[in-house]
Short mmCIF file of C-alpha atoms in Angstrom, two decimals:
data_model
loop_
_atom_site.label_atom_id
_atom_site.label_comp_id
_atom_site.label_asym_id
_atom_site.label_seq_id
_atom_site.Cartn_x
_atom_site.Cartn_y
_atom_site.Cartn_z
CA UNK A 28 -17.41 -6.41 -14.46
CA UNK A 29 -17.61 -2.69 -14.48
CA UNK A 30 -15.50 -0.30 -12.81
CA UNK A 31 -17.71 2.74 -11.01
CA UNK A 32 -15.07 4.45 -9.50
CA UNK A 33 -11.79 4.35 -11.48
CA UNK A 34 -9.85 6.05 -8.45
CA UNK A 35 -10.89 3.83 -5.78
CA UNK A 36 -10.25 0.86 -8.19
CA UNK A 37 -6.75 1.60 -8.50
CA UNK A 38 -6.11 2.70 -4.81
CA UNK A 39 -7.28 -0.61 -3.99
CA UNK A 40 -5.16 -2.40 -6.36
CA UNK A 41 -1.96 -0.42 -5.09
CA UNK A 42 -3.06 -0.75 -1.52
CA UNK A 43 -3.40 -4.45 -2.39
CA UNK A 44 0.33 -4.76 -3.97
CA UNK A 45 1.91 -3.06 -1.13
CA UNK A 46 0.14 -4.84 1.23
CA UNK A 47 0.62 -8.37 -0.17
CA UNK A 48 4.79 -7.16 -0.57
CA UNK A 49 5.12 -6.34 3.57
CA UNK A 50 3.55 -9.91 4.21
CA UNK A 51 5.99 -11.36 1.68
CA UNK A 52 8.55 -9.64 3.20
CA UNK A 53 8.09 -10.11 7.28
CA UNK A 54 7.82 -14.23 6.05
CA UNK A 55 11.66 -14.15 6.14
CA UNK A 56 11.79 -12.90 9.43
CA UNK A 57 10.47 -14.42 12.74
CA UNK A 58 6.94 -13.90 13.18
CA UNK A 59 6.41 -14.91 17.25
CA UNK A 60 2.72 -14.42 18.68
CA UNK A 61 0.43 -11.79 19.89
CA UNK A 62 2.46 -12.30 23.70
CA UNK A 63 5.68 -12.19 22.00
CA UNK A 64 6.24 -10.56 18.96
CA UNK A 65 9.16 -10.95 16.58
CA UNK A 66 10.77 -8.57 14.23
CA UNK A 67 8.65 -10.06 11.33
CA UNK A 68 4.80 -9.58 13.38
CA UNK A 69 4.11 -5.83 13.00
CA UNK A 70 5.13 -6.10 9.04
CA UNK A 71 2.34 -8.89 9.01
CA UNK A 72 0.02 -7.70 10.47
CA UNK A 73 0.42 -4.37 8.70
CA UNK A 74 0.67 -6.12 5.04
CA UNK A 75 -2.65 -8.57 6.16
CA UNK A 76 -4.84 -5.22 7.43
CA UNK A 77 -3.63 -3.00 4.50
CA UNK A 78 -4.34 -5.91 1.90
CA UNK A 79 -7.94 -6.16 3.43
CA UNK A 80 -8.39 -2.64 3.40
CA UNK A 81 -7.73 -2.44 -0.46
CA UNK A 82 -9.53 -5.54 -1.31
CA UNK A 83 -12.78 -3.70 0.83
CA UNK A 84 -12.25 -0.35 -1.67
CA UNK A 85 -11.68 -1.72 -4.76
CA UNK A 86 -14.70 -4.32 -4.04
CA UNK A 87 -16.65 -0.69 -3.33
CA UNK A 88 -14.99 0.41 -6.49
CA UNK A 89 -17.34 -2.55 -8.10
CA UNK A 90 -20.38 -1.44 -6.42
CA UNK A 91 -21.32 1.71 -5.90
CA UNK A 92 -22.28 4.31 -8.74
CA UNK A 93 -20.52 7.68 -8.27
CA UNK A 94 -21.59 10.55 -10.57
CA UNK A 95 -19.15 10.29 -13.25
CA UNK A 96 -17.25 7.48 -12.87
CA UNK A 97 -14.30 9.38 -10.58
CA UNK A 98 -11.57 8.78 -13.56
CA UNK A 99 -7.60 9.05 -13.08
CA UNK A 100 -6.38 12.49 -13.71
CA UNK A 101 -3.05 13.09 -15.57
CA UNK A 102 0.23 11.79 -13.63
CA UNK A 103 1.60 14.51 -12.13
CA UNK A 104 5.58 14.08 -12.89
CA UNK A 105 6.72 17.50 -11.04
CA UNK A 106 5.96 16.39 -7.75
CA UNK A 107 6.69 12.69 -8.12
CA UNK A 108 10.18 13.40 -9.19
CA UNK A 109 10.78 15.89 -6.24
CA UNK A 110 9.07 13.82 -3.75
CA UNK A 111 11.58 11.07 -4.73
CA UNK A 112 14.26 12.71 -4.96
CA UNK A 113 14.29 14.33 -1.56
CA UNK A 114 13.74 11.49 -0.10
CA UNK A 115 16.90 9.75 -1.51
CA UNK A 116 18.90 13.10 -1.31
CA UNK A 117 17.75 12.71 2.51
CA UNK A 118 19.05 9.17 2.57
CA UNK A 119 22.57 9.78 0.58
CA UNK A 120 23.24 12.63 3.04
CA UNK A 121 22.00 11.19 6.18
CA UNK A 122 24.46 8.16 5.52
CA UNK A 123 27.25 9.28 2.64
CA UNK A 124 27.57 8.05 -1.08
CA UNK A 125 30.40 5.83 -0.85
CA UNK A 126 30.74 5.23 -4.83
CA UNK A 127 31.38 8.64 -5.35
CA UNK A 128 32.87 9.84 -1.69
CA UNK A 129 29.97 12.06 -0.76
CA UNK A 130 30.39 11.91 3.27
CA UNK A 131 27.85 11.55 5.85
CA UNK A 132 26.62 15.18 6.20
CA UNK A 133 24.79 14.55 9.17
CA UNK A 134 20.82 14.82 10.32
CA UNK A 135 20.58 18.19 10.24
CA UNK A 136 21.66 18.93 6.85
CA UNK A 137 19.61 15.96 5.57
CA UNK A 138 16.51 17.21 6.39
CA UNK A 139 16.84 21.01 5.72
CA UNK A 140 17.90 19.27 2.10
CA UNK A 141 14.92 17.24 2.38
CA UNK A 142 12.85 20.30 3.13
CA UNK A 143 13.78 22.35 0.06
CA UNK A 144 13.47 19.49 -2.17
CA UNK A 145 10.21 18.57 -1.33
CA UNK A 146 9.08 22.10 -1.19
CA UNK A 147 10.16 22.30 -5.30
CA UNK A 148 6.82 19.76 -6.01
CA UNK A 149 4.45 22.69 -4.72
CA UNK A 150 3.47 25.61 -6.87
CA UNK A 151 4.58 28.35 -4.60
CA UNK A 152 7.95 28.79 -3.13
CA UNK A 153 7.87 30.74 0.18
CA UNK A 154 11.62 30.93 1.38
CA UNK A 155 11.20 31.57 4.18
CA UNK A 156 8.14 29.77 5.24
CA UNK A 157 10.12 26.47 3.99
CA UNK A 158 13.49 27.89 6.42
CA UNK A 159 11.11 27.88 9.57
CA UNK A 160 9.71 24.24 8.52
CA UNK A 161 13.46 22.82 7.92
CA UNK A 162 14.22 24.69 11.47
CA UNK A 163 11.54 23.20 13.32
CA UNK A 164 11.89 19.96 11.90
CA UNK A 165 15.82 19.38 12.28
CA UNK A 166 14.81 20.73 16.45
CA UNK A 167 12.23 18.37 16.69
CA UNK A 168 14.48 15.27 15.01
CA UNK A 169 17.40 16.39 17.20
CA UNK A 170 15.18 15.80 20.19
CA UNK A 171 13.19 13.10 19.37
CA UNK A 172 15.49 11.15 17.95
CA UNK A 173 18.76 11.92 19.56
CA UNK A 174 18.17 13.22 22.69
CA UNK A 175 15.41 11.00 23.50
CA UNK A 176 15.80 8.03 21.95
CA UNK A 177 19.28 8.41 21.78
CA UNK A 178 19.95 6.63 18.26
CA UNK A 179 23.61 6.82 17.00
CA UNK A 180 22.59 9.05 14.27
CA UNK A 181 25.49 11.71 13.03
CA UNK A 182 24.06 15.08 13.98
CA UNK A 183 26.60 17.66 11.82
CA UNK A 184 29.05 16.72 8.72
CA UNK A 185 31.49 14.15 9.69
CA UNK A 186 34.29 17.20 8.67
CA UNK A 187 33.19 19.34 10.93
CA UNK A 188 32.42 17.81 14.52
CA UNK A 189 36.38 15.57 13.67
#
């Protein structure tokens, strides 16, 4: 079998993986019915489409003929590791670091932390451009998700609003 598209072969694959894991998963929850869905039915259903929808590109991977075989480019390591690591930077501030007594410092500070991380992946570093984003995103969580939807989320360091 040949491969004709090398990236569409491997998005397929991963889509594949990831999609086979959230079925896996939602199986130990309950799944319920179309009426009456359980905590386990959206997982399903979104593991079962996003398996299909990697099996249909990496069967189109098989098929059809691109110009020069679309091959994998180089890795690129920069803005995986930043990527990553604001996201768990985001997580260990949102909700503290027990093991080594980092305290909850809140929504706000999580995503402006978030922000600058993430910005570190690009090539260009605008301060201030990346100070409005963080601005407009910590307004926009604050309403949507604790104004409006009014989850129990800490808003400002735990020191500060005690």
């Amino acid at each position: 079998m040949n491969i004709k598209s090398q990236k569409d072969f491997f998005s397929g694959l991963l889509f594949m993986c990831t999609g086979v894991a959230f079925a896996w998963g939602a199986s130990d929850y309950t799944i319920g019915n179309g009426a009456r869905m359980g905590p386990g039915y959206f997982p399903l259903v979104l593991g079962i489409l996003l398996a299909v929808l990697g099996a249909m590109l990496t069967f189109k991977a098989l098929v059809v003929e691109t110009m020069d075989g679309d091959p994998i480019g180089r890795l690129a390591w920069k803005p995986l590791f930043f990527i990553i690591a604001a996201n768990l930077v985001f997580g260990a501030l949102l909700g503290g670091l027990a093991p080594i007594k980092l305290p909850a410092m809140g929504l706000v500070a999580a995503i402006y932390a978030l922000t600058f991380i993430a910005s570190l992946a690009g090539d260009a570093f605008k301060f201030k451009e990346i100070l409005v984003l963080a601005s407009v995103l910590a307004l926009v969580s604050y309403l949507a998700f604790i104004l409006l939807l009014k989850l129990p989320f800490l808003v400002w360091p735990a020191f500060i609003t005690a």
